[in-house]
Short mmCIF file of C-alpha atoms in Angstrom, two decimals:
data_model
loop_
_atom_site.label_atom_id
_atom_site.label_comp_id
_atom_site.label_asym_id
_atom_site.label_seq_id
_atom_site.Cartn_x
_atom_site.Cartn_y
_atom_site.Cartn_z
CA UNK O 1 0.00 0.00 0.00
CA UNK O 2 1.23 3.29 -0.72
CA UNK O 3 2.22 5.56 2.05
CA UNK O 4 -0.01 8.78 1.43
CA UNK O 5 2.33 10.89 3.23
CA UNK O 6 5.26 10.15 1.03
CA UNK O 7 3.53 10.42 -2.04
CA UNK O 8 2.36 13.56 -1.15
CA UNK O 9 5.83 15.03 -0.60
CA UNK O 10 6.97 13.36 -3.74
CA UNK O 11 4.18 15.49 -5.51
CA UNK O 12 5.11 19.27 -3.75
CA UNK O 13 8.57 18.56 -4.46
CA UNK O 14 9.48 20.20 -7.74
CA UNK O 15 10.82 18.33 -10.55
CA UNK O 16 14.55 18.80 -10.75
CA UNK O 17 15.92 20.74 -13.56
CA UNK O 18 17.81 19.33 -16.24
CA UNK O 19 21.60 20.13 -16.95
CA UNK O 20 21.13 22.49 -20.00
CA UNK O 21 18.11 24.23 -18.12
CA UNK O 22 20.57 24.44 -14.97
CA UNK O 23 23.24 26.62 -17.15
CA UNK O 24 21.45 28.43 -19.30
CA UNK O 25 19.24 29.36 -16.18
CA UNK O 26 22.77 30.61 -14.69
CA UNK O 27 23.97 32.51 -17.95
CA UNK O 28 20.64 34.65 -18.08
CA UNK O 29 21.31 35.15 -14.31
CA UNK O 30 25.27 36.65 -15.14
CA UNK O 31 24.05 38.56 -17.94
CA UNK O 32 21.52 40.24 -15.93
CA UNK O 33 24.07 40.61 -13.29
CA UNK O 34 26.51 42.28 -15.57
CA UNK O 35 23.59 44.62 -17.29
CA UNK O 36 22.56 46.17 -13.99
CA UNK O 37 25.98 46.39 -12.28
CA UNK O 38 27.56 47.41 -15.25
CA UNK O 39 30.80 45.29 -14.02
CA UNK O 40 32.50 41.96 -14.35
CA UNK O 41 32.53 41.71 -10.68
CA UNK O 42 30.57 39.22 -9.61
CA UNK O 43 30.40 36.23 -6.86
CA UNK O 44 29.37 32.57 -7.59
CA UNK O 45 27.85 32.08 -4.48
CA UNK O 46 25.53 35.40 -5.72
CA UNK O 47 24.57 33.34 -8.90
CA UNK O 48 23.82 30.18 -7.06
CA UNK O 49 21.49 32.01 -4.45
CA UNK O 50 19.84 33.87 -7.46
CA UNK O 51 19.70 30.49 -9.27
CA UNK O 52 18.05 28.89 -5.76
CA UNK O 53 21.67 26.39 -5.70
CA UNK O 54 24.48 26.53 -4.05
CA UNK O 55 28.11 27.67 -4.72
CA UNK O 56 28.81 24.58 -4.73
CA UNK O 57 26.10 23.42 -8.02
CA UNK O 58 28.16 26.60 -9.47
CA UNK O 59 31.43 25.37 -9.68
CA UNK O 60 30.19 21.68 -10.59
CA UNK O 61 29.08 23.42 -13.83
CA UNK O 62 31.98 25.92 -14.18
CA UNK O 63 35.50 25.99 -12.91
CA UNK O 64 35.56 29.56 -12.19
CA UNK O 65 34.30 33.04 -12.89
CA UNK O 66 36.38 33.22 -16.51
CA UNK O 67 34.86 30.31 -17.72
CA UNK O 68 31.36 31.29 -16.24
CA UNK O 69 31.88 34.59 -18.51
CA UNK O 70 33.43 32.80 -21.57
CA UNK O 71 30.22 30.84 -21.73
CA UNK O 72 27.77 34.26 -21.56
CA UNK O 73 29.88 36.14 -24.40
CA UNK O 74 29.98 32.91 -26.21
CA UNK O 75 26.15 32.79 -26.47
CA UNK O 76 26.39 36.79 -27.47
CA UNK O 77 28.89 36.02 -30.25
CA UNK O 78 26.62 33.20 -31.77
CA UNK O 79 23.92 35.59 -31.89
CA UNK O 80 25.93 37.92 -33.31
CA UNK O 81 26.96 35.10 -36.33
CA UNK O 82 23.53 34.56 -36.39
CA UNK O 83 22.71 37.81 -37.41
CA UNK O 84 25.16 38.45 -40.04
CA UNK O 85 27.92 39.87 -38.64
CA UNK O 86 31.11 38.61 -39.76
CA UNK O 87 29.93 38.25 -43.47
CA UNK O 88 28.60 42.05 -43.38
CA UNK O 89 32.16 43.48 -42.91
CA UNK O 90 33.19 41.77 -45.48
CA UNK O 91 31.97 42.97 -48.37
CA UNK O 92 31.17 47.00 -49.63
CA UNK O 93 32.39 50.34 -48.87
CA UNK O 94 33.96 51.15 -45.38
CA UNK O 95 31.26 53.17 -45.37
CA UNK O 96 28.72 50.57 -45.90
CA UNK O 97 30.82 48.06 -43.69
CA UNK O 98 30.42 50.06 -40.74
CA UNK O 99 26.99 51.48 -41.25
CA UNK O 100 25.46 47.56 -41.72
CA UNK O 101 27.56 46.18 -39.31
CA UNK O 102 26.90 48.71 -36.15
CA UNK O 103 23.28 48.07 -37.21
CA UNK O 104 23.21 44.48 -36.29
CA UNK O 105 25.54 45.44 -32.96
CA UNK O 106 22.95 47.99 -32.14
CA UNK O 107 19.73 45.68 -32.81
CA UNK O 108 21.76 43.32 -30.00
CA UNK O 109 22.65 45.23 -27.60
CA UNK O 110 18.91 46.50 -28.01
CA UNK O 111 17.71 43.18 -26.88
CA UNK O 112 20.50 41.67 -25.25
CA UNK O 113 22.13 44.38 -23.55
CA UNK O 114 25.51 44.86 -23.22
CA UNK O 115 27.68 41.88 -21.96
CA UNK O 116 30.17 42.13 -24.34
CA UNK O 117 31.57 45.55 -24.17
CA UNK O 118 30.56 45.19 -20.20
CA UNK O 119 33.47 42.29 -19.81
CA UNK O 120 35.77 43.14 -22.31
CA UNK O 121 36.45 46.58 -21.27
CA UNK O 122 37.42 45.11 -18.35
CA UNK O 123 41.14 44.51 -19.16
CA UNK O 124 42.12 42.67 -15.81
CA UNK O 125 39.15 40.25 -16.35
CA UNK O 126 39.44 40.23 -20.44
CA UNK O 127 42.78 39.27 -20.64
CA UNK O 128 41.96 35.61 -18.85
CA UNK O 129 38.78 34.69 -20.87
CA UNK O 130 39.96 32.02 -23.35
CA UNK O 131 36.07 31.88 -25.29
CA UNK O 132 35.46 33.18 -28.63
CA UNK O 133 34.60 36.84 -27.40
CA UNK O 134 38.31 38.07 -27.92
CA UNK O 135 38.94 37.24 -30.73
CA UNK O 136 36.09 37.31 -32.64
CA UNK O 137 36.21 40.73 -31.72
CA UNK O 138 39.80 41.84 -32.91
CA UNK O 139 39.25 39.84 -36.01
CA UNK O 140 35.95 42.47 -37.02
CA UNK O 141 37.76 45.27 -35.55
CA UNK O 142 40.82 44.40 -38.12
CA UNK O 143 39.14 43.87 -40.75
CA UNK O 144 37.50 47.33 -40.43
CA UNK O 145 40.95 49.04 -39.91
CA UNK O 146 42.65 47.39 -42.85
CA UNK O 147 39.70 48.99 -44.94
CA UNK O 148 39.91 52.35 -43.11
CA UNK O 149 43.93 52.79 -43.65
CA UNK O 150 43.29 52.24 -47.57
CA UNK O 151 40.26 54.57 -47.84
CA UNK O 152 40.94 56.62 -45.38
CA UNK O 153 44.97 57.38 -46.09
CA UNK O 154 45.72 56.30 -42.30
CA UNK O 155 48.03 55.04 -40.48
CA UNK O 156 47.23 51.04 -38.99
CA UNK O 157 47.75 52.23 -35.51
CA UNK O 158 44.89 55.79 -36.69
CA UNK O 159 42.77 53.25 -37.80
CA UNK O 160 42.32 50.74 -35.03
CA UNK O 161 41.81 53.94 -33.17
CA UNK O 162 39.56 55.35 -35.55
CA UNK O 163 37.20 51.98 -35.98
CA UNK O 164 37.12 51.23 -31.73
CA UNK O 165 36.21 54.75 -31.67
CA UNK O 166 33.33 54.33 -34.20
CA UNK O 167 31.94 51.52 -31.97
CA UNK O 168 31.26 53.35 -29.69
CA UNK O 169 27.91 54.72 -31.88
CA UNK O 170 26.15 51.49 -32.41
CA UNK O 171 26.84 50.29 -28.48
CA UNK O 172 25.82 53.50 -27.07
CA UNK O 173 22.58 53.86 -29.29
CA UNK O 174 21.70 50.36 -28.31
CA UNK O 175 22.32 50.71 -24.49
CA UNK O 176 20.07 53.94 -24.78
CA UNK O 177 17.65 51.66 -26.90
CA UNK O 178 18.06 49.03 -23.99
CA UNK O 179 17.25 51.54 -21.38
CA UNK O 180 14.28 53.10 -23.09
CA UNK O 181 15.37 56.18 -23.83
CA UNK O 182 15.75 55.81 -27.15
CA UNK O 183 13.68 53.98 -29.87
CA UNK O 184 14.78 51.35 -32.02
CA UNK O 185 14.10 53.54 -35.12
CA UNK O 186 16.03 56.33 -34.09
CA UNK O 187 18.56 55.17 -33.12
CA UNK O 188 19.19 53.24 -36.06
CA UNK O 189 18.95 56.37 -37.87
CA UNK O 190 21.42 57.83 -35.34
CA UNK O 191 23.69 55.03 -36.16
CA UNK O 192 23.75 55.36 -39.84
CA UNK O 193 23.96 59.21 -39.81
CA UNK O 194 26.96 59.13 -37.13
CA UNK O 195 29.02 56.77 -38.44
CA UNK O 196 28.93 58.14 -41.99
CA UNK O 197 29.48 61.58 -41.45
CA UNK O 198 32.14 60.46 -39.62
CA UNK O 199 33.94 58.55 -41.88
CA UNK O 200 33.18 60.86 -44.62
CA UNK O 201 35.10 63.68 -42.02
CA UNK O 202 38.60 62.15 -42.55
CA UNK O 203 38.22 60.69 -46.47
CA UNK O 204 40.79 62.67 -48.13
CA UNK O 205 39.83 65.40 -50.58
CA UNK O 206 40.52 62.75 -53.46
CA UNK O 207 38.40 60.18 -52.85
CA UNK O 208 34.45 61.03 -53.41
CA UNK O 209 31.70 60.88 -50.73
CA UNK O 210 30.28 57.45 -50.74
CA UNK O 211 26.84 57.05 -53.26
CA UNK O 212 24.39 56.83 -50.24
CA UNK O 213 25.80 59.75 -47.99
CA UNK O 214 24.64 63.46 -48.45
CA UNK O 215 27.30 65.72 -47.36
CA UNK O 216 25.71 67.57 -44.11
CA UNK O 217 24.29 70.87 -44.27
CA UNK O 218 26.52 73.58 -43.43
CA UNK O 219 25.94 75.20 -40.27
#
């Protein structure tokens, strides 16, 4: 006969979670984490209590807080694949390059928020990750240099500058987007206008405005 008592604990317990639901429960938790501290700083035993675990669950799924971060950018950077990114700085203008390509990083950081720039800012924490974040990074920002120092007559050291600078458009439009201050549609437009008229700034006299930019209104 069955025991009523211990069949009705078996039903209030809750079913356990499985593996995959465990982690990516954990990632969403560190990405939410990083979005409203605005830091890599973090505790495991902070992500287990917010995950209703322990530390110790934690560390039986990751080895530490670099690997726990590797696996949260590496979700970003598929999405980012996903969306295009890699092939659409690879083909077209600079121009067009970096117009298309701080769309998609804007529509992301829109929805996703901003883990990436978040972690990887962080030099004493970037420098240890070991995930695809890095360089999947440095290989977009490079190919966006190489293009700038032919169009742009610059230096490779001006135009690693120049493209981390131009970054900074799409990821601030999107945080702003993120936030809700901002809509979607503007600051696309923001985006495309920005990032034009600032490469467009430093072509030399030579080489013509690209076909889709106006030249701005003089003040």
């Amino acid at each position: 006969m069955t025991n009523p008592t211990r069949s009705s604990r078996a039903e209030a317990r809750p079913p356990r979670k499985k593996a995959s639901d465990r982690v990516a429960e954990m990632l969403d938790i560190v990405d939410a984490t990083l979005n409203a501290s605005r830091t890599a700083n973090f505790s495991m035993k902070d992500i287990g209590t917010a995950a209703g675990a322990s530390r110790a669950l934690v560390y039986a799924y990751f080895d530490d807080q670099c690997q726990l971060l590797d696996a949260v950018l590496d979700r970003h950077v598929e999405l980012l694949c996903a969306a295009g990114l890699d092939a659409t700085v690879a083909r077209g203008t600079l121009t067009d390059r970096c117009v298309a390509a701080g769309a998609i990083y804007l529509r992301h950081v829109a929805r996703h928020g901003m883990a990436l720039e978040i972690v990887l800012r962080e030099k004493p924490v970037a420098r240890h990750l070991s995930g695809r974040a890095r360089p999947f990074r440095a290989a977009i920002l490079r190919r966006l240099a190489t293009l700038a120092a032919k169009e742009l007559a610059m230096s490779s050291n001006e135009a690693v500058t120049f493209v981390q600078l131009l970054a900074v458009i799409p990821g601030d439009a999107g945080r702003l987007v993120y936030e809700g201050t901002l809509s979607l549609e503007d600051g696309l437009e923001l985006n495309d206008r920005l990032v034009a008229a600032s490469i467009d700034s430093l072509r030399p006299a030579s080489t013509p405005l690209s076909p889709a930019v106006e030249p701005l209104p003089q003040p």
